[in-house]
Amino acid sequence: MALFSVMACDPFAGGAANTQGSGGGGGGGGGGLLGGLSGIACPELSGGGSALRGNFTAKAGLNAKIGAFVQASKDLLALSGRMDAEITGACKRMAADLGVPPAKLVPAQGVAASTAACNAVSAEIGAALKGGVTLKAEFTPPKCEVNASARASCEGHCKVEVTPAEIVAKCDPGKLSGQCKGTCSGKCEGTCKGTCQGECAVKDAQGKCAGQCNGTCQGSCSATCHASCKGEWQAPKCEGHVTPPKVDADCKASCDASAKITAQCTKPALNLTASANAEALAKVLATLRANLPVLISAQFKIGKEIAADLQTLVRVGGQLRGELNGAGSKAVACVTAAVSTVASASVSVNVSFKASASVSGKAGVGG
């Protein structure tokens, strides 16, 4: 088995989310009251559907970016709650196995439940390791698998379609084609009713073209009109080339973060040994073997898999807040709520990480 160090990782070192220590701030619970208020300000943050389908602003490109960011924030909120519950649960089970009095698990004001429970277990294990006895944990690192289909769907959402108006504006007029709601002044592939500058297959009683025009039609066109439309183009196409908008880097970054945050990770197979007095440490070894994989998986997820993505979401949120001029109140409310969610959820996972590390460090994780 490989020995993998998670103790050296501080996923928030130097980052904006690193606003409290392991004992601070009532972290956990996926944002608590702030998460609830964010959901009220922006229902897409708390609803069961995908925020990618949200209608935040009439600006298509910005709407896509906001949707991807709100979804990533929503995924992070869910992860923070799950990590807190898993780590707190594992430490409470170990505390029960080791006979830690329940009163020691009650968090003080402003201290997270995970911090109180894990610190109590860490102290109990530390007391059991007398005379220089140490523990050593060897394991194969967890494997995390992202949902490739969900990531592709999100990135596809970032590829904003070229609108008909943009096609008309960007295409060389001589290469435009489509249905013409008005007067076609070009080649008509269907029935031309009007003047045909060329050969007309059928003419009406007044001598005007009422059939296929082999030339240029000046009038209505029942099918595709090419080159010129005096009126509104419907389903316009460019026979040349219109460059569609590129996939926005920040939108894609939110998709990548969401994919990593929601990735499913395996629990490691663990080999735990004591340098001496293994018999005296039987209870400690037994409960660690049962519960330490939960802590290792959580630390790996937070410290190795998503640490950079948390910082990315902080950056993307700040960038979006500077792009909201004229975007409307819904966009402002949802970006503001999502930015707050990222901040509170990041603090929560940081607290959970440090609480877990207080136990895994005593167990010899990190070598």
Tab-separated table of N, CA and C in Angstrom, residues 215-270:
chain	number	residue	atom	x	y	z
A	215	GLY	N	-33.573	33.074	-61.828
A	215	GLY	CA	-32.919	34.368	-61.876
A	215	GLY	C	-33.114	35.057	-60.549
A	216	THR	N	-33.378	36.369	-60.597
A	216	THR	CA	-33.579	37.107	-59.358
A	216	THR	C	-35.040	37.453	-59.196
A	217	CYS	N	-35.583	37.121	-58.023
A	217	CYS	CA	-36.984	37.400	-57.716
A	217	CYS	C	-37.093	38.716	-56.969
A	218	GLN	N	-38.078	39.511	-57.402
A	218	GLN	CA	-38.409	40.742	-56.679
A	218	GLN	C	-39.848	40.605	-56.210
A	219	GLY	N	-40.033	40.049	-55.003
A	219	GLY	CA	-41.373	39.822	-54.505
A	219	GLY	C	-41.342	38.827	-53.358
A	220	SER	N	-42.485	38.192	-53.115
A	220	SER	CA	-42.512	37.197	-52.052
A	220	SER	C	-41.939	35.885	-52.543
A	221	CYS	N	-41.404	35.122	-51.596
A	221	CYS	CA	-40.777	33.839	-51.935
A	221	CYS	C	-41.311	32.786	-50.973
A	222	SER	N	-41.828	31.664	-51.528
A	222	SER	CA	-42.452	30.650	-50.682
A	222	SER	C	-41.450	29.726	-49.999
A	223	ALA	N	-40.217	29.794	-50.409
A	223	ALA	CA	-39.195	28.913	-49.820
A	223	ALA	C	-37.980	29.742	-49.450
A	224	THR	N	-36.821	29.165	-49.608
A	224	THR	CA	-35.601	29.865	-49.185
A	224	THR	C	-35.270	31.011	-50.126
A	225	CYS	N	-35.020	32.158	-49.514
A	225	CYS	CA	-34.599	33.343	-50.249
A	225	CYS	C	-33.112	33.531	-50.017
A	226	HIS	N	-32.395	33.888	-51.052
A	226	HIS	CA	-30.955	34.083	-50.943
A	226	HIS	C	-30.585	35.542	-51.157
A	227	ALA	N	-29.607	35.986	-50.431
A	227	ALA	CA	-28.897	37.248	-50.634
A	227	ALA	C	-29.583	38.470	-50.033
A	228	SER	N	-30.875	38.695	-50.316
A	228	SER	CA	-31.448	39.952	-49.860
A	228	SER	C	-32.901	39.787	-49.462
A	229	CYS	N	-33.243	40.313	-48.293
A	229	CYS	CA	-34.621	40.281	-47.804
A	229	CYS	C	-34.968	41.657	-47.269
A	230	LYS	N	-36.006	42.254	-47.853
A	230	LYS	CA	-36.487	43.534	-47.347
A	230	LYS	C	-37.617	43.230	-46.365
A	231	GLY	N	-37.238	43.019	-45.142
A	231	GLY	CA	-38.171	42.606	-44.109
A	231	GLY	C	-37.420	41.824	-43.045
A	232	GLU	N	-38.047	40.787	-42.508
A	232	GLU	CA	-37.438	40.013	-41.431
A	232	GLU	C	-37.009	38.633	-41.921
A	233	TRP	N	-35.748	38.314	-41.678
A	233	TRP	CA	-35.271	36.968	-41.980
A	233	TRP	C	-35.798	35.999	-40.922
A	234	GLN	N	-36.245	34.840	-41.354
A	234	GLN	CA	-36.628	33.780	-40.438
A	234	GLN	C	-35.697	32.593	-40.643
A	235	ALA	N	-35.147	32.071	-39.537
A	235	ALA	CA	-34.167	30.975	-39.583
A	235	ALA	C	-33.053	31.281	-40.579
A	236	PRO	N	-32.413	32.435	-40.434
A	236	PRO	CA	-31.362	32.780	-41.396
A	236	PRO	C	-30.140	31.881	-41.264
A	237	LYS	N	-29.500	31.646	-42.391
A	237	LYS	CA	-28.253	30.895	-42.421
A	237	LYS	C	-27.232	31.701	-43.203
A	238	CYS	N	-25.973	31.489	-42.851
A	238	CYS	CA	-24.904	32.175	-43.560
A	238	CYS	C	-24.177	31.158	-44.426
A	239	GLU	N	-24.182	31.375	-45.737
A	239	GLU	CA	-23.523	30.453	-46.641
A	239	GLU	C	-22.003	30.603	-46.579
A	240	GLY	N	-21.568	31.668	-45.933
A	240	GLY	CA	-20.138	31.835	-45.682
A	240	GLY	C	-19.821	31.236	-44.320
A	241	HIS	N	-19.349	32.068	-43.412
A	241	HIS	CA	-18.992	31.551	-42.088
A	241	HIS	C	-19.208	32.631	-41.044
A	242	VAL	N	-19.982	32.288	-40.024
A	242	VAL	CA	-20.161	33.159	-38.861
A	242	VAL	C	-19.508	32.470	-37.677
A	243	THR	N	-18.538	33.100	-37.080
A	243	THR	CA	-17.850	32.505	-35.938
A	243	THR	C	-18.726	32.622	-34.695
A	244	PRO	N	-19.123	31.486	-34.130
A	244	PRO	CA	-19.962	31.539	-32.925
A	244	PRO	C	-19.137	31.996	-31.737
A	245	PRO	N	-19.791	32.441	-30.677
A	245	PRO	CA	-19.045	32.837	-29.475
A	245	PRO	C	-18.222	31.675	-28.943
A	246	LYS	N	-17.031	31.945	-28.483
A	246	LYS	CA	-16.203	30.901	-27.901
A	246	LYS	C	-16.750	30.522	-26.525
A	247	VAL	N	-16.442	29.307	-26.102
A	247	VAL	CA	-16.858	28.885	-24.769
A	247	VAL	C	-16.170	29.792	-23.756
A	248	ASP	N	-16.966	30.459	-22.945
A	248	ASP	CA	-16.409	31.387	-21.965
A	248	ASP	C	-15.564	30.632	-20.937
A	249	ALA	N	-14.366	31.124	-20.680
A	249	ALA	CA	-13.432	30.431	-19.783
A	249	ALA	C	-13.980	30.321	-18.368
A	250	ASP	N	-14.632	31.386	-17.876
A	250	ASP	CA	-15.178	31.346	-16.517
A	250	ASP	C	-16.368	30.399	-16.421
A	251	CYS	N	-17.167	30.355	-17.477
A	251	CYS	CA	-18.303	29.430	-17.492
A	251	CYS	C	-17.794	27.996	-17.442
A	252	LYS	N	-16.776	27.699	-18.245
A	252	LYS	CA	-16.192	26.353	-18.254
A	252	LYS	C	-15.541	26.038	-16.911
A	253	ALA	N	-14.911	27.039	-16.298
A	253	ALA	CA	-14.270	26.826	-14.995
A	253	ALA	C	-15.304	26.439	-13.942
A	254	SER	N	-16.482	27.065	-13.988
A	254	SER	CA	-17.552	26.703	-13.050
A	254	SER	C	-18.017	25.278	-13.301
A	255	CYS	N	-18.101	24.888	-14.576
A	255	CYS	CA	-18.500	23.515	-14.919
A	255	CYS	C	-17.478	22.511	-14.403
A	256	ASP	N	-16.202	22.820	-14.596
A	256	ASP	CA	-15.140	21.921	-14.121
A	256	ASP	C	-15.196	21.787	-12.598
A	257	ALA	N	-15.414	22.918	-11.918
A	257	ALA	CA	-15.496	22.888	-10.455
A	257	ALA	C	-16.685	22.045	-10.006
A	258	SER	N	-17.806	22.230	-10.667
A	258	SER	CA	-19.005	21.467	-10.315
A	258	SER	C	-18.778	19.972	-10.495
A	259	ALA	N	-18.099	19.606	-11.586
A	259	ALA	CA	-17.831	18.188	-11.855
A	259	ALA	C	-16.934	17.583	-10.780
A	260	LYS	N	-15.918	18.328	-10.348
A	260	LYS	CA	-15.014	17.824	-9.317
A	260	LYS	C	-15.717	17.753	-7.956
A	261	ILE	N	-16.538	18.756	-7.663
A	261	ILE	CA	-17.239	18.802	-6.379
A	261	ILE	C	-18.207	17.634	-6.241
A	262	THR	N	-18.876	17.283	-7.331
A	262	THR	CA	-19.877	16.215	-7.277
A	262	THR	C	-19.299	14.832	-7.579
A	263	ALA	N	-17.992	14.749	-7.812
A	263	ALA	CA	-17.366	13.453	-8.109
A	263	ALA	C	-17.543	12.487	-6.939
A	264	GLN	N	-17.750	11.227	-7.261
A	264	GLN	CA	-17.893	10.189	-6.241
A	264	GLN	C	-16.532	9.563	-5.966
A	265	CYS	N	-16.159	9.467	-4.703
A	265	CYS	CA	-14.839	8.956	-4.324
A	265	CYS	C	-14.966	7.641	-3.551
A	266	THR	N	-14.064	6.722	-3.843
A	266	THR	CA	-14.050	5.453	-3.113
A	266	THR	C	-13.426	5.655	-1.744
A	267	LYS	N	-13.721	4.750	-0.830
A	267	LYS	CA	-13.079	4.772	0.483
A	267	LYS	C	-11.835	3.879	0.422
A	268	PRO	N	-10.746	4.306	1.035
A	268	PRO	CA	-9.499	3.551	0.926
A	268	PRO	C	-9.477	2.293	1.790
A	269	ALA	N	-8.772	1.284	1.297
A	269	ALA	CA	-8.470	0.117	2.133
A	269	ALA	C	-7.335	0.532	3.062
A	270	LEU	N	-7.488	0.261	4.346
A	270	LEU	CA	-6.583	0.809	5.358
A	270	LEU	C	-5.800	-0.292	6.070
